[in-house]
Amino acid sequence: MQLVRSFVALGPLLTATSAAFTATEIFSFTPSNPVFIENLFVLPDNRILLTHFGGPGPDSPLYVLNQTSGTVSVVASLPNSTAQTGIAALGGSKYAITTGVLGANFEFVNGSVAAHIISLAPGSGTATLLDTIPIPDTISTNGLVALPAAGSNSRHILLSADSRGFRLLKINTATRTASVAFADPLFGGNPNITQSIGITGVNGLNLRPGKRWDGYVYFTNSARGIYGRVQVDSAGDKVGSGAAQVVSTIATPPGQENFFDDLAVTRFGHGYVAWQTDKLVRIDGATGAQTMVLGPGVPGAGVALRYPTSVKLGLSGREVYVATGGIDASGNMLGGQVVKVTF
Ligand SMILES: *[C@@H]1O[C@H](CO)[C@@H](O)[C@H](O)[C@H]1NC(C)=O
Ligand SMILES: *[C@@H]1O[C@H](CO)[C@@H](O)[C@H](O)[C@H]1NC(C)=O
Ligand SMILES: *[C@@H]1O[C@H](CO)[C@@H](O)[C@H](O)[C@H]1NC(C)=O
Ligand SMILES: *[C@@H]1O[C@H](CO)[C@@H](O)[C@H](O)[C@H]1NC(C)=O
């Protein structure tokens, strides 16, 4: 399914632009195998790694989507996990994936959380599990970035979002240690929201790609309805006393069926945010202005997002891929989608 889309303004905070978007659903799991896709990552060979929630244990399958054939296969089993979250590239065909054993409320069982390091060569159908680094004392690792290291293509400092703990976690793949990077009020939940989304704070992390990194980690916070950023050094520590900053705020108060999920940032610093339960929004990096890209009421909408969980940049830098959990407006679990949006 393919369509050409122009902008729409929705509410006073959303600004119209002349940008046009083309959206295509390139893959969907089926109701007979209704995988809930949690996050995704576009590999250098244009295949897409897919993480998911609530799959079979004790070793959850890691999926890869071949865009040419439109098929998904299993490239690895990640030990001791039933749910997978963020994916980050470490350089040299190595990737980190965070996992845990799923408990209640989209939380992990304390003590089950880990970062797995895999090697997956371009074109290869099988990944090698190189290492499993435990991440103690957390029930949430939700989104993952690898920080660029000066003068090197390999990265070994990872930051992950702890949606429950008002904090970012740091994983050092060289020393195989995990620790708290730093906390900030803007990473926490919102006690004013009594629905279960109220306990979900920071819900995704992303960086401007490659050499365009601007020293900020961009994030969303679901319960507070914000898209923001915080400045860090290459060791993953907060720069000076700098607090996290709000770049843009959700148009209507967040709730169970209206919250920002994961995000992607382009090389020009613009954000693309998965907006639950059925939208994708672009956020201008300079002004914070929001433009609806996909969603009900957007003219010509032909791709209906079913619970969009995550967004990641494609190889050309002129497209993003959106993954969904697969739940439609009536609450039916139909299977997660992957939707390509070019701009
Ligand atoms: C999986 O968990 C079991 C029980 O906690 C532990 O003995 C084993 O070492 C774990 N495996 C890996 C690869 O972490
Ligand atoms: C992806 O699918 C295409 C078309 O079927 C095939 O030629 C190619 O080998 C596949 N790539 C991988 C890595 O399996
Ligand atoms: C995880 O379990 C340890 C050991 O029981 C406990 O000290 C810690 O507070 C727990 N952390 C969280 C985030 O629940
Ligand atoms: C919760 O509500 C109180 C009272 O209106 C307000 O002061 C506070 O900022 C709110 N907290 C959040 C996280 O929005």
Tab-separated table of C-alpha atoms and ligand atoms in Angstrom:
chain	number	residue	atom	x	y	z
A	1	MET	CA	0.000	0.000	0.000
A	2	GLN	CA	1.489	3.330	-0.966
A	3	LEU	CA	0.309	6.869	-0.791
A	4	VAL	CA	1.521	10.399	-1.064
A	5	ARG	CA	0.794	12.530	1.931
A	6	SER	CA	0.892	16.222	2.615
A	7	PHE	CA	0.795	17.960	5.974
A	8	VAL	CA	-2.088	18.566	8.306
A	9	ALA	CA	-2.336	20.895	11.255
A	10	LEU	CA	-3.908	19.358	14.348
A	11	GLY	CA	-4.402	21.692	17.240
A	12	PRO	CA	-2.585	24.913	18.049
A	13	LEU	CA	0.824	23.374	18.738
A	14	LEU	CA	1.064	21.641	15.381
A	15	THR	CA	2.481	23.712	12.565
A	16	ALA	CA	1.851	23.074	8.905
A	17	THR	CA	4.852	22.742	6.626
A	18	SER	CA	5.302	21.968	2.950
A	19	ALA	CA	6.866	18.583	3.710
A	20	ALA	CA	5.389	15.581	1.950
A	21	PHE	CA	5.644	12.016	3.146
A	22	THR	CA	5.141	8.649	1.458
A	23	ALA	CA	4.208	5.702	3.664
A	24	THR	CA	4.300	2.014	2.764
A	25	GLU	CA	3.652	-0.999	4.964
A	26	ILE	CA	6.577	-3.271	4.044
A	27	PHE	CA	5.848	-6.121	6.471
A	28	SER	CA	3.297	-7.311	8.983
A	29	PHE	CA	3.158	-10.298	11.250
A	30	THR	CA	-0.164	-12.146	10.974
A	31	PRO	CA	-2.968	-12.774	13.476
A	32	SER	CA	-1.792	-16.400	13.605
A	33	ASN	CA	1.715	-15.256	14.664
A	34	PRO	CA	0.939	-11.846	16.179
A	35	VAL	CA	4.384	-10.663	17.305
A	36	PHE	CA	4.429	-7.349	19.235
A	37	ILE	CA	7.382	-5.441	17.755
A	38	GLU	CA	9.063	-3.295	20.392
A	39	ASN	CA	11.985	-1.731	18.549
A	40	LEU	CA	13.921	-1.907	15.286
A	41	PHE	CA	17.314	-1.078	13.798
A	42	VAL	CA	18.293	-0.770	10.119
A	43	LEU	CA	21.470	-2.773	9.402
A	44	PRO	CA	24.169	-1.640	6.920
A	45	ASP	CA	22.863	-4.246	4.413
A	46	ASN	CA	19.368	-2.678	4.699
A	47	ARG	CA	17.875	-5.590	6.619
A	48	ILE	CA	16.060	-4.607	9.804
A	49	LEU	CA	16.565	-6.135	13.245
A	50	LEU	CA	13.287	-6.401	15.170
A	51	THR	CA	12.944	-6.806	18.934
A	52	HIS	CA	9.687	-7.923	20.493
A	53	PHE	CA	7.821	-8.247	23.763
A	54	GLY	CA	6.294	-11.306	25.334
A	55	GLY	CA	7.611	-14.026	23.068
A	56	PRO	CA	8.549	-17.572	23.938
A	57	GLY	CA	11.218	-18.279	26.553
A	58	PRO	CA	13.549	-19.154	28.030
A	59	ASP	CA	15.625	-17.838	25.095
A	60	SER	CA	13.772	-15.238	23.001
A	61	PRO	CA	14.238	-15.260	19.217
A	62	LEU	CA	15.786	-12.150	17.629
A	63	TYR	CA	14.188	-11.445	14.239
A	64	VAL	CA	15.586	-9.867	11.089
A	65	LEU	CA	13.446	-8.550	8.222
A	66	ASN	CA	14.790	-8.909	4.687
A	67	GLN	CA	13.235	-5.941	2.864
A	68	THR	CA	13.907	-7.481	-0.557
A	69	SER	CA	12.047	-10.716	0.106
A	70	GLY	CA	9.639	-9.235	2.651
A	71	THR	CA	10.299	-12.136	5.002
A	72	VAL	CA	11.380	-12.399	8.625
A	73	SER	CA	13.765	-14.997	10.028
A	74	VAL	CA	15.441	-15.701	13.360
A	75	VAL	CA	19.140	-14.753	13.550
A	76	ALA	CA	19.813	-15.476	17.223
A	77	SER	CA	18.382	-16.699	20.510
A	78	LEU	CA	18.989	-14.371	23.428
A	79	PRO	CA	19.412	-16.382	26.622
A	80	ASN	CA	17.185	-16.029	29.661
A	81	SER	CA	14.766	-13.539	28.114
A	82	THR	CA	11.129	-13.302	27.091
A	83	ALA	CA	11.228	-9.643	26.055
A	84	GLN	CA	13.672	-7.495	24.132
A	85	THR	CA	13.966	-3.721	24.003
A	86	GLY	CA	16.648	-1.459	22.483
A	87	ILE	CA	19.253	-2.161	19.801
A	88	ALA	CA	22.524	-0.239	19.297
A	89	ALA	CA	25.403	-0.633	16.833
A	90	LEU	CA	28.871	-0.980	18.359
A	91	GLY	CA	30.803	-0.963	15.053
A	92	GLY	CA	32.492	-3.878	13.308
A	93	SER	CA	29.174	-5.742	12.750
A	94	LYS	CA	28.580	-5.909	16.503
A	95	TYR	CA	25.254	-4.978	18.067
A	96	ALA	CA	23.914	-4.742	21.608
A	97	ILE	CA	20.344	-5.769	22.498
A	98	THR	CA	18.775	-5.334	25.940
A	99	THR	CA	16.455	-8.036	27.259
A	100	GLY	CA	14.773	-9.345	30.369
A	101	VAL	CA	12.134	-11.698	31.616
A	102	LEU	CA	8.772	-9.953	31.307
A	103	GLY	CA	6.831	-9.345	34.511
A	104	ALA	CA	3.706	-7.216	35.046
A	105	ASN	CA	3.079	-3.699	33.612
A	106	PHE	CA	5.624	-4.050	30.767
A	107	GLU	CA	8.316	-4.398	33.425
A	108	PHE	CA	11.186	-6.833	33.659
A	109	VAL	CA	11.837	-9.123	36.591
A	110	ASN	CA	14.538	-7.506	38.736
A	111	GLY	CA	17.762	-9.488	38.206
A	112	SER	CA	16.784	-10.835	34.766
A	113	VAL	CA	17.914	-7.805	32.734
A	114	ALA	CA	20.964	-8.041	30.453
A	115	ALA	CA	22.699	-6.558	27.419
A	116	HIS	CA	23.604	-9.190	24.828
A	117	ILE	CA	26.400	-8.501	22.347
A	118	ILE	CA	26.030	-10.208	18.981
A	119	SER	CA	28.059	-10.241	15.790
A	120	LEU	CA	26.026	-10.211	12.559
A	121	ALA	CA	27.925	-9.840	9.292
A	122	PRO	CA	26.254	-8.193	6.273
A	123	GLY	CA	24.164	-10.764	4.413
A	124	SER	CA	24.585	-13.425	7.097
A	125	GLY	CA	21.580	-15.397	8.272
A	126	THR	CA	23.076	-16.249	11.658
A	127	ALA	CA	24.377	-14.024	14.433
A	128	THR	CA	26.962	-15.127	16.973
A	129	LEU	CA	26.307	-14.358	20.626
A	130	LEU	CA	29.579	-12.866	21.904
A	131	ASP	CA	28.681	-11.787	25.422
A	132	THR	CA	25.882	-11.295	27.954
A	133	ILE	CA	26.369	-8.434	30.421
A	134	PRO	CA	24.027	-8.444	33.439
A	135	ILE	CA	22.255	-5.176	34.329
A	136	PRO	CA	21.393	-5.530	38.017
A	137	ASP	CA	18.906	-3.536	40.068
A	138	THR	CA	16.478	-2.457	37.359
A	139	ILE	CA	13.060	-3.478	36.039
A	140	SER	CA	13.269	-1.414	32.845
A	141	THR	CA	15.754	-0.842	30.028
A	142	ASN	CA	13.716	0.862	27.351
A	143	GLY	CA	15.715	2.254	24.440
A	144	LEU	CA	19.446	2.057	23.841
A	145	VAL	CA	22.125	4.242	22.249
A	146	ALA	CA	25.871	3.725	21.778
A	147	LEU	CA	27.879	6.912	22.218
A	148	PRO	CA	30.428	7.848	19.547
A	149	ALA	CA	34.043	7.569	20.707
A	150	ALA	CA	36.501	10.169	19.426
A	151	GLY	CA	38.821	8.835	16.733
A	152	SER	CA	37.273	5.378	16.648
A	153	ASN	CA	34.509	3.589	14.799
A	154	SER	CA	33.881	1.232	17.668
A	155	ARG	CA	31.605	2.228	20.523
A	156	HIS	CA	31.547	0.722	23.988
A	157	ILE	CA	29.532	3.113	26.169
A	158	LEU	CA	25.782	2.493	25.994
A	159	LEU	CA	22.987	4.488	27.592
A	160	SER	CA	19.616	2.913	28.279
A	161	ALA	CA	16.373	4.469	29.511
A	162	ASP	CA	15.019	3.278	32.850
A	163	SER	CA	11.321	4.108	32.412
A	164	ARG	CA	10.554	3.446	36.060
A	165	GLY	CA	13.573	4.882	37.857
A	166	PHE	CA	13.870	8.570	36.755
A	167	ARG	CA	17.326	7.699	35.387
A	168	LEU	CA	19.523	6.640	32.520
A	169	LEU	CA	21.632	3.515	32.873
A	170	LYS	CA	25.165	3.152	31.540
A	171	ILE	CA	26.560	-0.107	30.189
A	172	ASN	CA	30.272	-0.355	29.448
A	173	THR	CA	30.802	-3.275	27.064
A	174	ALA	CA	34.602	-3.113	27.527
A	175	THR	CA	34.557	-3.517	31.312
A	176	ARG	CA	31.274	-5.508	31.201
A	177	THR	CA	29.710	-3.318	33.879
A	178	ALA	CA	26.373	-1.574	34.263
A	179	SER	CA	25.678	1.424	36.490
A	180	VAL	CA	23.442	4.450	36.894
A	181	ALA	CA	24.563	7.243	34.530
A	182	PHE	CA	22.462	10.009	36.089
A	183	ALA	CA	18.913	10.890	37.083
A	184	ASP	CA	16.674	13.795	36.101
A	185	PRO	CA	13.083	14.716	37.033
A	186	LEU	CA	12.255	14.793	33.302
A	187	PHE	CA	13.026	11.056	33.077
A	188	GLY	CA	10.363	10.109	35.617
A	189	GLY	CA	6.671	9.217	35.483
A	190	ASN	CA	3.756	11.476	36.351
A	191	PRO	CA	1.964	10.775	39.650
A	192	ASN	CA	-0.977	12.893	38.482
A	193	ILE	CA	-1.897	10.188	35.962
A	194	THR	CA	-3.628	7.320	37.708
A	195	GLN	CA	-3.795	5.151	34.575
A	196	SER	CA	-0.926	2.663	34.274
A	197	ILE	CA	0.922	4.867	31.732
A	198	GLY	CA	1.531	7.258	34.659
A	199	ILE	CA	4.506	5.197	35.830
A	200	THR	CA	6.220	5.217	32.425
A	201	GLY	CA	8.738	8.033	32.199
A	202	VAL	CA	11.579	8.119	29.672
A	203	ASN	CA	10.543	5.730	26.896
A	204	GLY	CA	13.186	5.933	24.187
A	205	LEU	CA	16.603	7.402	23.389
A	206	ASN	CA	18.234	8.440	20.137
A	207	LEU	CA	21.177	10.452	18.794
A	208	ARG	CA	21.768	12.516	15.678
A	209	PRO	CA	23.565	9.961	13.502
A	210	GLY	CA	27.267	9.506	12.823
A	211	LYS	CA	29.441	12.596	12.571
A	212	ARG	CA	26.352	14.771	13.041
A	213	TRP	CA	26.163	13.884	16.730
A	214	ASP	CA	25.600	17.163	18.595
A	215	GLY	CA	26.453	15.905	22.099
A	216	TYR	CA	22.799	15.456	23.092
A	217	VAL	CA	20.785	12.369	23.893
A	218	TYR	CA	17.218	12.939	22.676
A	219	PHE	CA	14.419	11.239	24.590
A	220	THR	CA	10.690	10.917	24.979
A	221	ASN	CA	8.809	10.763	28.265
A	222	SER	CA	5.408	9.074	27.985
A	223	ALA	CA	3.682	10.111	31.200
A	224	ARG	CA	4.893	13.720	30.989
A	225	GLY	CA	4.164	14.012	27.259
A	226	ILE	CA	7.533	15.457	26.321
A	227	TYR	CA	10.199	15.187	23.670
A	228	GLY	CA	13.444	16.466	25.140
A	229	ARG	CA	17.202	16.284	25.189
A	230	VAL	CA	20.101	16.195	27.627
A	231	GLN	CA	23.777	16.919	26.976
A	232	VAL	CA	26.274	14.142	27.760
A	233	ASP	CA	29.981	13.528	27.256
A	234	SER	CA	31.383	10.510	25.431
A	235	ALA	CA	31.621	8.657	28.772
A	236	GLY	CA	27.845	8.920	29.123
A	237	ASP	CA	27.919	11.388	31.993
A	238	LYS	CA	25.843	14.550	32.209
A	239	VAL	CA	27.781	17.630	31.113
A	240	GLY	CA	28.293	19.937	34.082
A	241	SER	CA	25.100	20.539	36.027
A	242	GLY	CA	23.027	20.680	32.839
A	243	ALA	CA	19.471	19.525	33.318
A	244	ALA	CA	17.377	17.768	30.705
A	245	GLN	CA	15.462	20.190	28.461
A	246	VAL	CA	11.979	20.062	26.968
A	247	VAL	CA	12.011	20.563	23.165
A	248	SER	CA	8.313	19.910	22.499
A	249	THR	CA	5.199	18.854	24.427
A	250	ILE	CA	2.352	16.551	23.387
A	251	ALA	CA	-0.654	18.542	22.118
A	252	THR	CA	-3.245	17.148	24.555
A	253	PRO	CA	-2.602	15.807	28.085
A	254	PRO	CA	-1.070	12.319	27.973
A	255	GLY	CA	-3.084	9.263	28.952
A	256	GLN	CA	-3.377	5.560	28.326
A	257	GLU	CA	-4.314	6.067	24.663
A	258	ASN	CA	-2.319	9.233	24.012
A	259	PHE	CA	1.423	9.155	24.706
A	260	PHE	CA	4.815	9.507	23.035
A	261	ASP	CA	6.705	6.244	22.590
A	262	ASP	CA	10.137	5.701	20.971
A	263	LEU	CA	11.852	8.138	18.566
A	264	ALA	CA	14.393	8.693	15.796
A	265	VAL	CA	16.492	11.805	15.191
A	266	THR	CA	17.676	12.809	11.711
A	267	ARG	CA	21.111	14.176	10.858
A	268	PHE	CA	19.538	17.662	10.811
A	269	GLY	CA	18.270	17.183	14.347
A	270	HIS	CA	14.571	16.716	13.607
A	271	GLY	CA	12.683	14.097	15.606
A	272	TYR	CA	10.222	11.464	14.427
A	273	VAL	CA	8.169	10.177	17.342
A	274	ALA	CA	5.842	7.165	17.577
A	275	TRP	CA	2.670	8.603	19.103
A	276	GLN	CA	0.440	5.986	20.692
A	277	THR	CA	-1.884	4.605	19.735
A	278	ASP	CA	-1.945	5.360	15.988
A	279	LYS	CA	0.234	8.316	14.942
A	280	LEU	CA	3.690	9.404	13.771
A	281	VAL	CA	4.736	13.031	14.328
A	282	ARG	CA	7.736	15.019	13.111
A	283	ILE	CA	9.241	17.497	15.579
A	284	ASP	CA	11.343	20.358	14.247
A	285	GLY	CA	14.679	20.337	16.074
A	286	ALA	CA	15.023	24.112	16.100
A	287	THR	CA	11.495	25.228	16.969
A	288	GLY	CA	9.811	22.177	18.489
A	289	ALA	CA	6.937	22.607	15.993
A	290	GLN	CA	5.025	19.401	15.313
A	291	THR	CA	3.838	18.100	11.938
A	292	MET	CA	1.549	15.101	11.707
A	293	VAL	CA	3.005	12.489	9.365
A	294	LEU	CA	0.652	9.530	9.830
A	295	GLY	CA	-2.556	9.087	11.758
A	296	PRO	CA	-6.343	9.323	11.617
A	297	GLY	CA	-7.453	12.560	10.000
A	298	VAL	CA	-4.197	13.054	8.133
A	299	PRO	CA	-5.345	13.586	4.524
A	300	GLY	CA	-5.006	10.498	2.380
A	301	ALA	CA	-4.060	8.278	5.315
A	302	GLY	CA	-3.874	4.769	3.914
A	303	VAL	CA	-1.482	3.090	6.307
A	304	ALA	CA	-3.201	2.669	9.653
A	305	LEU	CA	-0.576	2.310	12.367
A	306	ARG	CA	-1.526	-0.336	14.930
A	307	TYR	CA	0.081	0.778	18.215
A	308	PRO	CA	3.350	2.386	16.979
A	309	THR	CA	6.132	1.532	19.405
A	310	SER	CA	9.316	2.721	17.697
A	311	VAL	CA	10.961	4.652	14.862
A	312	LYS	CA	14.463	4.389	13.403
A	313	LEU	CA	16.293	6.163	10.595
A	314	GLY	CA	16.942	4.359	7.301
A	315	LEU	CA	20.267	4.163	5.491
A	316	SER	CA	19.733	7.087	3.102
A	317	GLY	CA	18.770	9.404	5.955
A	318	ARG	CA	15.658	10.320	3.955
A	319	GLU	CA	13.377	7.706	5.427
A	320	VAL	CA	12.318	6.359	8.773
A	321	TYR	CA	10.875	2.972	9.606
A	322	VAL	CA	8.057	2.698	12.123
A	323	ALA	CA	7.385	-0.541	14.000
A	324	THR	CA	4.132	-1.322	15.744
A	325	GLY	CA	2.891	-3.635	18.447
A	326	GLY	CA	0.075	-4.740	16.153
A	327	ILE	CA	-2.974	-3.808	18.269
A	328	ASP	CA	-5.751	-2.107	16.297
A	329	ALA	CA	-8.247	0.547	17.450
A	330	SER	CA	-10.668	-2.151	18.638
A	331	GLY	CA	-7.992	-3.829	20.749
A	332	ASN	CA	-7.484	-6.785	18.396
A	333	MET	CA	-3.928	-8.146	18.287
A	334	LEU	CA	-3.304	-8.468	14.544
A	335	GLY	CA	0.517	-8.585	14.527
A	336	GLY	CA	3.209	-5.923	14.486
A	337	GLN	CA	3.892	-3.936	11.311
A	338	VAL	CA	6.962	-2.311	9.774
A	339	VAL	CA	6.081	0.854	7.843
A	340	LYS	CA	8.571	2.787	5.692
A	341	VAL	CA	8.069	6.557	5.559
A	342	THR	CA	10.136	8.565	3.069
A	343	PHE	CA	10.516	12.340	3.175
B	1	LIG	C1	20.554	-17.998	32.568
B	1	LIG	O1	20.033	-18.029	33.876
B	1	LIG	C2	20.523	-19.128	34.638
B	1	LIG	C3	19.765	-19.132	35.944
B	1	LIG	O2	19.761	-17.848	36.528
B	1	LIG	C4	22.029	-18.982	34.807
B	1	LIG	O3	22.549	-20.099	35.480
B	1	LIG	C5	22.682	-18.915	33.434
B	1	LIG	O4	24.070	-18.645	33.575
B	1	LIG	C6	22.060	-17.830	32.590
B	1	LIG	N1	22.610	-17.888	31.248
B	1	LIG	C7	23.187	-16.838	30.665
B	1	LIG	C8	23.735	-17.084	29.302
B	1	LIG	O5	23.234	-15.746	31.194
B	2	LIG	C1	17.064	-11.223	0.938
B	2	LIG	O1	16.115	-11.630	-0.020
B	2	LIG	C2	16.638	-11.610	-1.349
B	2	LIG	C3	15.465	-11.907	-2.294
B	2	LIG	O2	14.853	-13.129	-1.931
B	2	LIG	C4	17.777	-12.597	-1.468
B	2	LIG	O3	18.330	-12.536	-2.774
B	2	LIG	C5	18.856	-12.227	-0.452
B	2	LIG	O4	19.873	-13.207	-0.471
B	2	LIG	C6	18.265	-12.140	0.942
B	2	LIG	N1	19.297	-11.647	1.852
B	2	LIG	C7	19.677	-12.330	2.924
B	2	LIG	C8	20.750	-11.724	3.738
B	2	LIG	O5	19.168	-13.392	3.222
B	3	LIG	C1	16.296	-5.333	42.827
B	3	LIG	O1	16.533	-6.334	43.800
B	3	LIG	C2	17.550	-5.960	44.726
B	3	LIG	C3	17.867	-7.160	45.581
B	3	LIG	O2	16.686	-7.678	46.163
B	3	LIG	C4	17.043	-4.776	45.541
B	3	LIG	O3	18.034	-4.351	46.440
B	3	LIG	C5	16.749	-3.621	44.586
B	3	LIG	O4	16.154	-2.538	45.297
B	3	LIG	C6	15.784	-4.050	43.482
B	3	LIG	N1	15.731	-2.979	42.513
B	3	LIG	C7	14.580	-2.619	41.883
B	3	LIG	C8	14.691	-1.518	40.889
B	3	LIG	O5	13.506	-3.151	42.102
B	4	LIG	C1	1.050	17.248	39.092
B	4	LIG	O1	0.084	18.211	39.491
B	4	LIG	C2	0.583	19.237	40.355
B	4	LIG	C3	-0.600	20.066	40.802
B	4	LIG	O2	-1.273	20.597	39.681
B	4	LIG	C4	1.627	20.029	39.591
B	4	LIG	O3	2.167	21.025	40.419
B	4	LIG	C5	2.742	19.104	39.138
B	4	LIG	O4	3.676	19.812	38.334
B	4	LIG	C6	2.172	17.944	38.323
B	4	LIG	N1	3.249	17.007	38.042
B	4	LIG	C7	3.592	16.661	36.794
B	4	LIG	C8	4.698	15.677	36.663
B	4	LIG	O5	3.033	17.101	35.804
